Amino acid sequence: MNADVKVVDRTLTGPELLYAAATEVTSWPSISPSRARQVKWVVGEYTRALAHAEHPLAEDAGIREVFAAEPVDVYLRLARTGQLRVRKAADPSRGSDNSEQTRLEVLRLLVTACGVEEFAELPPQPDPPSKSPVAKRARSLLRSQLTDLADSPDATTGQLRMLAVGAVVSDTGIRAGEMCARTIEDLSPTLEELRVVRRPQGWSQSDAFTELLALSALSRAALKRWLPERQQLLERVGGTTTALWVSLHGNHHDGQTVPAGTPLMPRGLARAWTRAVAETNVEMAGQPSWEPLPTRMEQLRRGVKPTAVRAPMMPDAEKAAVLLDDVAARGRALAELRRAGEEGGTAELQARMAVRQAVRDAWAEGIEHTVQLSTLADAGLPDTASLAAAGWEQVLLDAIDRGQGWGRPSKAAAAV
């Protein structure tokens, strides 16, 4: 039994049992808001099934009965034919394969919450319908068009965010939820890699894992244009802020005014992509060689097979200390050569490569940007020019400044 699961009271019956299981499932950290809504939807359907004349069980059904083969099959049939809907469907006879798959996924979560895996009799999970990957030529054309947009001096803020999102997704194949969870800490100092925490639906918190994914030159160029725009959008946002993807316009939530620059949620990101793509396709229609960009982010992910490197979820204290010592030693060596006026020489170039590798290894372990920057400042690399020699991108340094309030340790010290 997973440690995250607290089995519900097995003496409960019918709707009380189902609602207790739903409460347990939706409390798990691995359950997203969209999955929580699906859990409540399925429990509502099954509760109505228990009151349906064609269902073999009544509302006093016990835990072993609810997840037996026949009651589950009848529930699925009633749901598939639209007989458990709160509102009448236009064509109740038309069932959705995706809905059926979701029901089975949720039922398995409820079984886990009830601790009855050993005698539950659920139908096998059908294979999801296959989706054709984007053809190689179409993907190449997509990247070419995004590159043209990256080179355009007239691109709007919305287009620049769209460009960065599109490039990163086409490099990494990550989902909207994974994209929205990214912060500036997840960008490597050189913007050559992105850290992604994978939390597949229905997994427990302990099953999550971290990957490092390579970013192309297009993604790096797109991020270099997006991050300054992001900086401008954060002007009216108080306090610290580290979300990589933020809103372009103000909004209202629960009667409160929400300024531009607040973190995007998955649905907001998907809508923003569709809106920006639609506007760009209209604007670029008729241009030589322009083909409409895909309006759904899901289309960007098809066929993407990135090279991923596993990374720790949390830094190991002993290894982190060793890595920071290496950053400090490499930083001191580079600082000494720069003070000696040997910038551009072979020794200085080799020292640059050495400190960049040390910084990258520390980032890959999960050591925070500010910790590394403090270490480099103590080693004699406190300013933007020397940090650039150590591999740090200026736009990322600015984002770190904004995320931390005072900014880099050297700036904080100068302000005292």
Short mmCIF file of C-alpha atoms in Angstrom, two decimals:
data_model
loop_
_atom_site.label_atom_id
_atom_site.label_comp_id
_atom_site.label_asym_id
_atom_site.label_seq_id
_atom_site.Cartn_x
_atom_site.Cartn_y
_atom_site.Cartn_z
CA MET A 1 0.00 0.00 0.00
CA ASN A 2 1.33 3.43 -0.93
CA ALA A 3 2.25 5.60 2.06
CA ASP A 4 0.29 8.53 0.60
CA VAL A 5 -2.99 6.56 0.77
CA LYS A 6 -5.21 6.48 3.85
CA VAL A 7 -7.74 3.72 3.28
CA VAL A 8 -11.33 4.82 3.81
CA ASP A 9 -13.67 3.25 6.36
CA ARG A 10 -14.65 -0.12 4.88
CA THR A 11 -17.93 -0.22 6.80
CA LEU A 12 -19.31 2.61 4.67
CA THR A 13 -21.77 1.71 1.93
CA GLY A 14 -23.13 3.09 -1.33
CA PRO A 15 -22.87 6.86 -1.85
CA GLU A 16 -21.13 7.43 1.50
CA LEU A 17 -18.39 4.99 0.50
CA LEU A 18 -17.95 6.58 -2.93
CA TYR A 19 -17.84 10.12 -1.56
CA ALA A 20 -15.34 9.12 1.15
CA ALA A 21 -13.12 7.52 -1.52
CA ALA A 22 -13.42 10.65 -3.65
CA THR A 23 -12.39 12.85 -0.72
CA GLU A 24 -9.33 10.66 -0.14
CA VAL A 25 -8.29 10.63 -3.82
CA THR A 26 -8.63 14.39 -4.27
CA SER A 27 -6.45 14.97 -1.19
CA TRP A 28 -3.43 13.32 -2.82
CA PRO A 29 -0.74 15.83 -3.91
CA SER A 30 -0.41 14.06 -7.26
CA ILE A 31 -4.05 14.77 -8.20
CA SER A 32 -4.45 17.83 -10.41
CA PRO A 33 -7.52 20.10 -10.27
CA SER A 34 -8.78 18.66 -13.57
CA ARG A 35 -8.43 15.10 -12.28
CA ALA A 36 -10.22 16.08 -9.06
CA ARG A 37 -13.17 17.33 -11.15
CA GLN A 38 -13.20 14.01 -13.01
CA VAL A 39 -13.26 12.09 -9.72
CA LYS A 40 -16.29 14.06 -8.52
CA TRP A 41 -17.98 13.55 -11.90
CA VAL A 42 -17.53 9.75 -11.84
CA VAL A 43 -18.65 9.45 -8.22
CA GLY A 44 -21.74 11.50 -9.05
CA GLU A 45 -22.52 9.17 -11.97
CA TYR A 46 -22.00 5.99 -9.96
CA THR A 47 -24.16 7.35 -7.14
CA ARG A 48 -26.98 7.94 -9.62
CA ALA A 49 -26.39 4.45 -11.06
CA LEU A 50 -27.06 2.91 -7.62
CA ALA A 51 -30.50 4.53 -7.70
CA HIS A 52 -31.19 3.44 -11.30
CA ALA A 53 -33.75 0.67 -11.88
CA GLU A 54 -31.38 -1.28 -14.16
CA HIS A 55 -28.48 -1.37 -11.71
CA PRO A 56 -28.16 -4.60 -9.69
CA LEU A 57 -27.05 -2.84 -6.49
CA ALA A 58 -28.90 -0.56 -4.11
CA GLU A 59 -27.60 2.37 -2.09
CA ASP A 60 -26.62 0.06 0.80
CA ALA A 61 -24.08 -1.86 -1.34
CA GLY A 62 -20.88 -2.73 0.49
CA ILE A 63 -17.28 -2.22 -0.50
CA ARG A 64 -16.85 -5.66 -2.09
CA GLU A 65 -20.01 -5.28 -4.19
CA VAL A 66 -19.44 -1.78 -5.57
CA PHE A 67 -16.26 -2.74 -7.43
CA ALA A 68 -17.39 -6.22 -8.58
CA ALA A 69 -17.52 -6.96 -12.31
CA GLU A 70 -21.28 -6.88 -13.00
CA PRO A 71 -22.13 -3.67 -11.06
CA VAL A 72 -19.19 -1.86 -12.68
CA ASP A 73 -20.15 -3.06 -16.17
CA VAL A 74 -23.77 -1.93 -15.71
CA TYR A 75 -22.61 1.45 -14.40
CA LEU A 76 -20.35 1.91 -17.42
CA ARG A 77 -23.14 0.93 -19.83
CA LEU A 78 -25.61 3.33 -18.22
CA ALA A 79 -23.04 6.11 -18.28
CA ARG A 80 -22.00 5.36 -21.88
CA THR A 81 -25.60 5.59 -23.08
CA GLY A 82 -26.22 8.90 -21.32
CA GLN A 83 -28.66 7.57 -18.73
CA LEU A 84 -26.77 9.03 -15.76
CA ARG A 85 -26.50 12.58 -17.03
CA VAL A 86 -27.84 15.45 -14.93
CA ARG A 87 -28.78 17.23 -18.14
CA LYS A 88 -30.13 15.39 -21.16
CA ALA A 89 -27.64 15.02 -24.01
CA ALA A 90 -28.51 15.90 -27.61
CA ASP A 91 -27.70 12.30 -28.63
CA PRO A 92 -27.46 10.05 -25.53
CA SER A 93 -26.55 7.02 -27.67
CA ARG A 94 -23.19 8.50 -28.62
CA GLY A 95 -20.56 7.63 -26.04
CA SER A 96 -17.03 9.02 -25.94
CA ASP A 97 -13.97 6.74 -25.89
CA ASN A 98 -12.14 9.40 -23.89
CA SER A 99 -14.97 9.51 -21.32
CA GLU A 100 -14.87 5.73 -20.95
CA GLN A 101 -11.13 5.80 -20.44
CA THR A 102 -11.46 8.55 -17.82
CA ARG A 103 -14.12 6.59 -15.94
CA LEU A 104 -11.88 3.54 -15.73
CA GLU A 105 -8.89 5.61 -14.62
CA VAL A 106 -10.97 7.19 -11.84
CA LEU A 107 -12.44 3.86 -10.75
CA ARG A 108 -8.90 2.54 -10.28
CA LEU A 109 -8.08 5.52 -8.08
CA LEU A 110 -11.21 4.87 -6.00
CA VAL A 111 -10.23 1.21 -5.65
CA THR A 112 -6.82 2.29 -4.35
CA ALA A 113 -8.44 4.70 -1.87
CA CYS A 114 -10.63 1.85 -0.60
CA GLY A 115 -7.69 -0.57 -0.41
CA VAL A 116 -9.56 -3.29 -2.34
CA GLU A 117 -7.17 -3.95 -5.21
CA GLU A 118 -7.05 -7.67 -4.40
CA PHE A 119 -10.73 -8.30 -5.22
CA ALA A 120 -11.82 -5.38 -7.42
CA GLU A 121 -12.97 -6.53 -10.89
CA LEU A 122 -12.54 -3.62 -13.25
CA PRO A 123 -12.45 -4.00 -17.04
CA PRO A 124 -9.01 -3.67 -18.64
CA GLN A 125 -7.98 -0.15 -19.54
CA PRO A 126 -8.29 0.28 -23.33
CA ASP A 127 -5.33 1.61 -25.23
CA PRO A 128 -5.76 5.32 -25.89
CA PRO A 129 -6.52 6.19 -29.52
CA SER A 130 -3.29 6.69 -31.41
CA LYS A 131 -2.48 10.16 -32.68
CA SER A 132 -0.51 10.67 -35.82
CA PRO A 133 2.76 12.47 -35.16
CA VAL A 134 3.47 15.69 -36.99
CA ALA A 135 5.28 14.77 -40.19
CA LYS A 136 9.01 15.45 -40.30
CA ARG A 137 8.65 18.05 -43.04
CA ALA A 138 5.78 19.79 -41.24
CA ARG A 139 7.81 19.90 -38.00
CA SER A 140 10.79 21.31 -39.88
CA LEU A 141 8.53 23.95 -41.43
CA LEU A 142 7.09 24.78 -38.01
CA ARG A 143 10.56 25.38 -36.58
CA SER A 144 11.48 27.46 -39.63
CA GLN A 145 8.42 29.65 -39.13
CA LEU A 146 9.11 30.06 -35.43
CA THR A 147 12.69 31.02 -36.32
CA ASP A 148 11.40 33.68 -38.74
CA LEU A 149 9.20 35.02 -35.96
CA ALA A 150 12.15 35.07 -33.55
CA ASP A 151 14.05 37.24 -36.03
CA SER A 152 11.16 39.65 -36.49
CA PRO A 153 11.74 43.00 -34.72
CA ASP A 154 8.01 43.78 -34.82
CA ALA A 155 6.80 40.70 -32.94
CA THR A 156 4.27 41.51 -30.22
CA THR A 157 4.59 40.40 -26.60
CA GLY A 158 1.93 37.76 -27.20
CA GLN A 159 3.80 36.44 -30.22
CA LEU A 160 7.09 36.35 -28.32
CA ARG A 161 5.52 34.34 -25.52
CA MET A 162 3.91 32.07 -28.14
CA LEU A 163 7.29 31.69 -29.83
CA ALA A 164 9.02 30.70 -26.58
CA VAL A 165 6.24 28.27 -25.61
CA GLY A 166 6.16 26.71 -29.07
CA ALA A 167 9.93 26.29 -29.27
CA VAL A 168 10.23 24.77 -25.79
CA VAL A 169 7.32 22.35 -26.32
CA SER A 170 8.62 21.26 -29.73
CA ASP A 171 12.03 20.60 -28.12
CA THR A 172 10.83 18.80 -25.00
CA GLY A 173 7.32 17.49 -25.64
CA ILE A 174 6.18 18.50 -22.14
CA ARG A 175 2.52 18.99 -21.23
CA ALA A 176 0.75 22.25 -20.42
CA GLY A 177 0.66 21.45 -16.70
CA GLU A 178 4.37 20.69 -16.67
CA MET A 179 5.05 23.93 -18.57
CA CYS A 180 3.06 26.04 -16.09
CA ALA A 181 4.95 24.54 -13.14
CA ARG A 182 8.30 25.73 -14.51
CA THR A 183 10.12 28.60 -12.83
CA ILE A 184 13.29 30.51 -13.63
CA GLU A 185 15.10 28.02 -11.35
CA ASP A 186 14.33 25.36 -13.94
CA LEU A 187 16.37 27.13 -16.62
CA SER A 188 20.05 26.29 -16.69
CA PRO A 189 22.39 29.32 -16.44
CA THR A 190 23.23 29.08 -20.16
CA LEU A 191 19.56 28.47 -21.14
CA GLU A 192 20.67 25.23 -22.78
CA GLU A 193 18.57 22.91 -20.60
CA LEU A 194 15.21 22.84 -18.83
CA ARG A 195 14.41 20.95 -15.62
CA VAL A 196 11.00 19.24 -15.66
CA VAL A 197 9.27 17.44 -12.79
CA ARG A 198 7.16 14.61 -14.15
CA ARG A 199 3.97 13.77 -12.25
CA PRO A 200 1.86 11.42 -14.38
CA GLN A 201 -1.85 11.35 -13.61
CA GLY A 202 -2.78 9.09 -10.71
CA TRP A 203 0.75 8.64 -9.42
CA SER A 204 1.65 9.37 -5.84
CA GLN A 205 3.96 12.19 -4.85
CA SER A 206 6.74 9.71 -4.15
CA ASP A 207 6.59 8.46 -7.75
CA ALA A 208 7.38 11.86 -9.29
CA PHE A 209 10.76 12.21 -10.95
CA THR A 210 12.91 14.94 -12.48
CA GLU A 211 14.39 15.14 -15.97
CA LEU A 212 16.79 17.56 -17.64
CA LEU A 213 15.88 18.25 -21.27
CA ALA A 214 18.07 19.93 -23.89
CA LEU A 215 16.90 23.19 -25.48
CA SER A 216 17.71 24.07 -29.07
CA ALA A 217 19.23 27.31 -30.33
CA LEU A 218 15.70 28.35 -31.33
CA SER A 219 14.41 27.90 -27.76
CA ARG A 220 17.35 29.83 -26.35
CA ALA A 221 16.77 32.68 -28.79
CA ALA A 222 13.05 32.66 -27.99
CA LEU A 223 13.66 32.71 -24.24
CA LYS A 224 16.12 35.60 -24.61
CA ARG A 225 13.33 37.61 -26.24
CA TRP A 226 10.56 36.45 -23.88
CA LEU A 227 12.33 37.00 -20.54
CA PRO A 228 12.73 40.81 -20.99
CA GLU A 229 9.04 40.99 -21.96
CA ARG A 230 8.20 38.97 -18.85
CA GLN A 231 10.23 41.47 -16.83
CA GLN A 232 8.06 44.34 -18.07
CA LEU A 233 4.87 42.42 -17.29
CA LEU A 234 5.97 41.97 -13.67
CA GLU A 235 6.15 45.72 -12.96
CA ARG A 236 2.78 45.78 -11.20
CA VAL A 237 3.23 42.46 -9.39
CA GLY A 238 4.41 42.83 -5.80
CA GLY A 239 6.75 40.56 -3.90
CA THR A 240 8.82 37.75 -5.30
CA THR A 241 7.83 35.99 -8.50
CA THR A 242 9.56 33.12 -10.24
CA ALA A 243 6.96 31.66 -12.66
CA LEU A 244 8.41 31.32 -16.16
CA TRP A 245 5.10 31.84 -17.97
CA VAL A 246 2.93 34.79 -16.92
CA SER A 247 -0.21 36.54 -18.15
CA LEU A 248 -0.15 39.47 -20.57
CA HIS A 249 -3.22 41.29 -19.28
CA GLY A 250 -4.96 42.04 -16.01
CA ASN A 251 -8.01 40.06 -14.99
CA HIS A 252 -10.52 39.61 -12.16
CA HIS A 253 -10.70 36.67 -9.76
CA ASP A 254 -13.17 36.35 -6.86
CA GLY A 255 -13.91 40.07 -7.06
CA GLN A 256 -10.22 41.00 -6.90
CA THR A 257 -8.26 42.75 -9.66
CA VAL A 258 -5.38 40.57 -10.81
CA PRO A 259 -2.59 42.45 -12.63
CA ALA A 260 -0.70 41.29 -15.69
CA GLY A 261 2.33 39.16 -14.85
CA THR A 262 0.56 36.57 -12.69
CA PRO A 263 1.44 32.88 -13.28
CA LEU A 264 -0.41 31.12 -16.08
CA MET A 265 -2.46 28.01 -15.35
CA PRO A 266 -2.68 25.11 -17.85
CA ARG A 267 -6.01 26.17 -19.34
CA GLY A 268 -4.86 29.76 -19.56
CA LEU A 269 -1.66 28.70 -21.30
CA ALA A 270 -3.56 26.59 -23.82
CA ARG A 271 -6.01 29.42 -24.53
CA ALA A 272 -3.18 31.92 -24.83
CA TRP A 273 -1.39 29.71 -27.34
CA THR A 274 -4.53 29.25 -29.46
CA ARG A 275 -5.32 32.97 -29.42
CA ALA A 276 -1.78 34.05 -30.34
CA VAL A 277 -1.50 31.43 -33.08
CA ALA A 278 -4.85 32.43 -34.59
CA GLU A 279 -3.80 36.09 -34.69
CA THR A 280 -0.41 35.23 -36.18
CA ASN A 281 -1.92 32.96 -38.84
CA VAL A 282 -4.26 35.75 -39.93
CA GLU A 283 -1.44 38.29 -39.95
CA MET A 284 0.93 36.04 -41.91
CA ALA A 285 -1.65 34.68 -44.37
CA GLY A 286 -0.44 35.17 -47.93
CA GLN A 287 3.22 35.48 -46.97
CA PRO A 288 5.54 33.32 -49.11
CA SER A 289 5.93 29.76 -47.75
CA TRP A 290 3.78 30.48 -44.67
CA GLU A 291 1.66 27.56 -43.51
CA PRO A 292 -0.77 28.01 -40.57
CA LEU A 293 0.72 27.09 -37.22
CA PRO A 294 -1.15 24.39 -35.22
CA THR A 295 -3.75 25.98 -32.94
CA ARG A 296 -3.52 23.29 -30.25
CA MET A 297 -0.41 22.83 -28.11
CA GLU A 298 -1.02 19.08 -28.12
CA GLN A 299 -0.12 19.05 -31.82
CA LEU A 300 3.37 20.38 -31.02
CA ARG A 301 4.11 17.43 -28.74
CA ARG A 302 3.35 14.71 -31.29
CA GLY A 303 6.42 12.94 -32.55
CA VAL A 304 8.78 14.70 -30.11
CA LYS A 305 11.31 12.27 -28.60
CA PRO A 306 13.68 14.38 -26.51
CA THR A 307 16.85 13.08 -24.95
CA ALA A 308 16.24 13.20 -21.21
CA VAL A 309 18.71 12.91 -18.35
CA ARG A 310 17.41 11.93 -14.90
CA ALA A 311 18.15 14.37 -12.07
CA PRO A 312 17.46 14.30 -8.31
CA MET A 313 14.21 15.70 -6.97
CA MET A 314 16.17 17.31 -4.11
CA PRO A 315 19.92 18.02 -3.83
CA ASP A 316 22.01 15.58 -1.84
CA ALA A 317 23.64 17.65 0.93
CA GLU A 318 27.07 16.03 0.73
CA LYS A 319 27.20 16.06 -3.06
CA ALA A 320 25.96 19.67 -3.13
CA ALA A 321 28.79 20.75 -0.83
CA VAL A 322 31.36 19.10 -3.12
CA LEU A 323 29.82 20.69 -6.21
CA LEU A 324 29.75 24.16 -4.63
CA ASP A 325 33.40 23.78 -3.62
CA ASP A 326 34.15 23.02 -7.27
CA VAL A 327 32.18 26.09 -8.40
CA ALA A 328 34.17 28.22 -5.93
CA ALA A 329 37.54 26.79 -7.01
CA ARG A 330 36.80 27.16 -10.73
CA GLY A 331 35.42 30.64 -10.11
CA ARG A 332 38.57 31.75 -8.26
CA ALA A 333 40.76 30.43 -11.08
CA LEU A 334 38.78 32.40 -13.68
CA ALA A 335 38.74 35.54 -11.51
CA GLU A 336 42.53 35.44 -11.07
CA LEU A 337 43.10 35.19 -14.83
CA ARG A 338 40.72 38.08 -15.51
CA ARG A 339 42.43 40.24 -12.89
CA ALA A 340 45.78 39.43 -14.51
CA GLY A 341 44.50 40.82 -17.81
CA GLU A 342 44.48 37.47 -19.61
CA GLU A 343 40.94 37.77 -20.97
CA GLY A 344 40.60 36.03 -24.34
CA GLY A 345 43.73 33.94 -23.88
CA THR A 346 43.82 30.16 -24.05
CA ALA A 347 44.10 29.75 -20.29
CA GLU A 348 41.18 32.10 -19.66
CA LEU A 349 39.00 30.34 -22.25
CA GLN A 350 39.76 27.00 -20.62
CA ALA A 351 38.93 28.48 -17.21
CA ARG A 352 35.61 29.72 -18.61
CA MET A 353 34.73 26.24 -19.84
CA ALA A 354 35.69 24.73 -16.49
CA VAL A 355 33.53 27.08 -14.41
CA ARG A 356 30.61 26.71 -16.83
CA GLN A 357 30.73 22.93 -16.41
CA ALA A 358 30.93 23.27 -12.63
CA VAL A 359 27.96 25.66 -12.61
CA ARG A 360 25.97 23.34 -14.86
CA ASP A 361 26.68 20.30 -12.65
CA ALA A 362 25.58 22.23 -9.55
CA TRP A 363 22.37 23.36 -11.28
CA ALA A 364 21.67 19.79 -12.42
CA GLU A 365 21.92 18.63 -8.80
CA GLY A 366 19.25 21.20 -7.90
CA ILE A 367 21.38 23.88 -6.21
CA GLU A 368 19.56 27.22 -6.40
CA HIS A 369 20.77 29.98 -8.69
CA THR A 370 21.22 32.45 -5.84
CA VAL A 371 23.39 30.02 -3.89
CA GLN A 372 25.66 29.58 -6.87
CA LEU A 373 25.77 33.32 -7.55
CA SER A 374 26.73 33.99 -3.94
CA THR A 375 29.52 31.41 -4.22
CA LEU A 376 30.79 33.00 -7.45
CA ALA A 377 30.65 36.48 -5.91
CA ASP A 378 32.82 35.30 -3.01
CA ALA A 379 35.18 33.74 -5.56
CA GLY A 380 35.69 37.11 -7.27
CA LEU A 381 33.02 37.03 -9.99
CA PRO A 382 30.41 39.47 -8.62
CA ASP A 383 29.40 41.54 -11.66
CA THR A 384 27.44 40.89 -14.83
CA ALA A 385 30.47 40.80 -17.13
CA SER A 386 32.33 38.23 -15.03
CA LEU A 387 29.19 36.13 -14.59
CA ALA A 388 28.67 36.19 -18.37
CA ALA A 389 32.20 34.77 -18.68
CA ALA A 390 31.08 32.03 -16.31
CA GLY A 391 28.17 31.21 -18.63
CA TRP A 392 25.25 33.09 -17.08
CA GLU A 393 22.83 34.72 -19.51
CA GLN A 394 22.03 38.36 -18.75
CA VAL A 395 18.28 37.90 -19.20
CA LEU A 396 18.28 35.08 -16.64
CA LEU A 397 20.28 37.17 -14.18
CA ASP A 398 17.67 39.93 -14.52
CA ALA A 399 14.90 37.40 -13.90
CA ILE A 400 16.72 36.14 -10.80
CA ASP A 401 17.03 39.74 -9.58
CA ARG A 402 13.28 40.21 -9.96
CA GLY A 403 12.49 36.86 -8.41
CA GLN A 404 14.52 37.54 -5.28
CA GLY A 405 13.65 41.18 -4.66
CA TRP A 406 17.16 42.42 -3.92
CA GLY A 407 18.53 40.31 -6.73
CA ARG A 408 22.00 38.88 -6.97
CA PRO A 409 24.10 38.78 -3.78
CA SER A 410 26.50 41.39 -5.16
CA LYS A 411 23.65 43.87 -5.60
CA ALA A 412 22.30 43.13 -2.16
CA ALA A 413 25.71 43.74 -0.63
CA ALA A 414 26.11 47.00 -2.53
CA ALA A 415 22.77 48.21 -1.20
CA VAL A 416 23.75 47.77 2.46
#
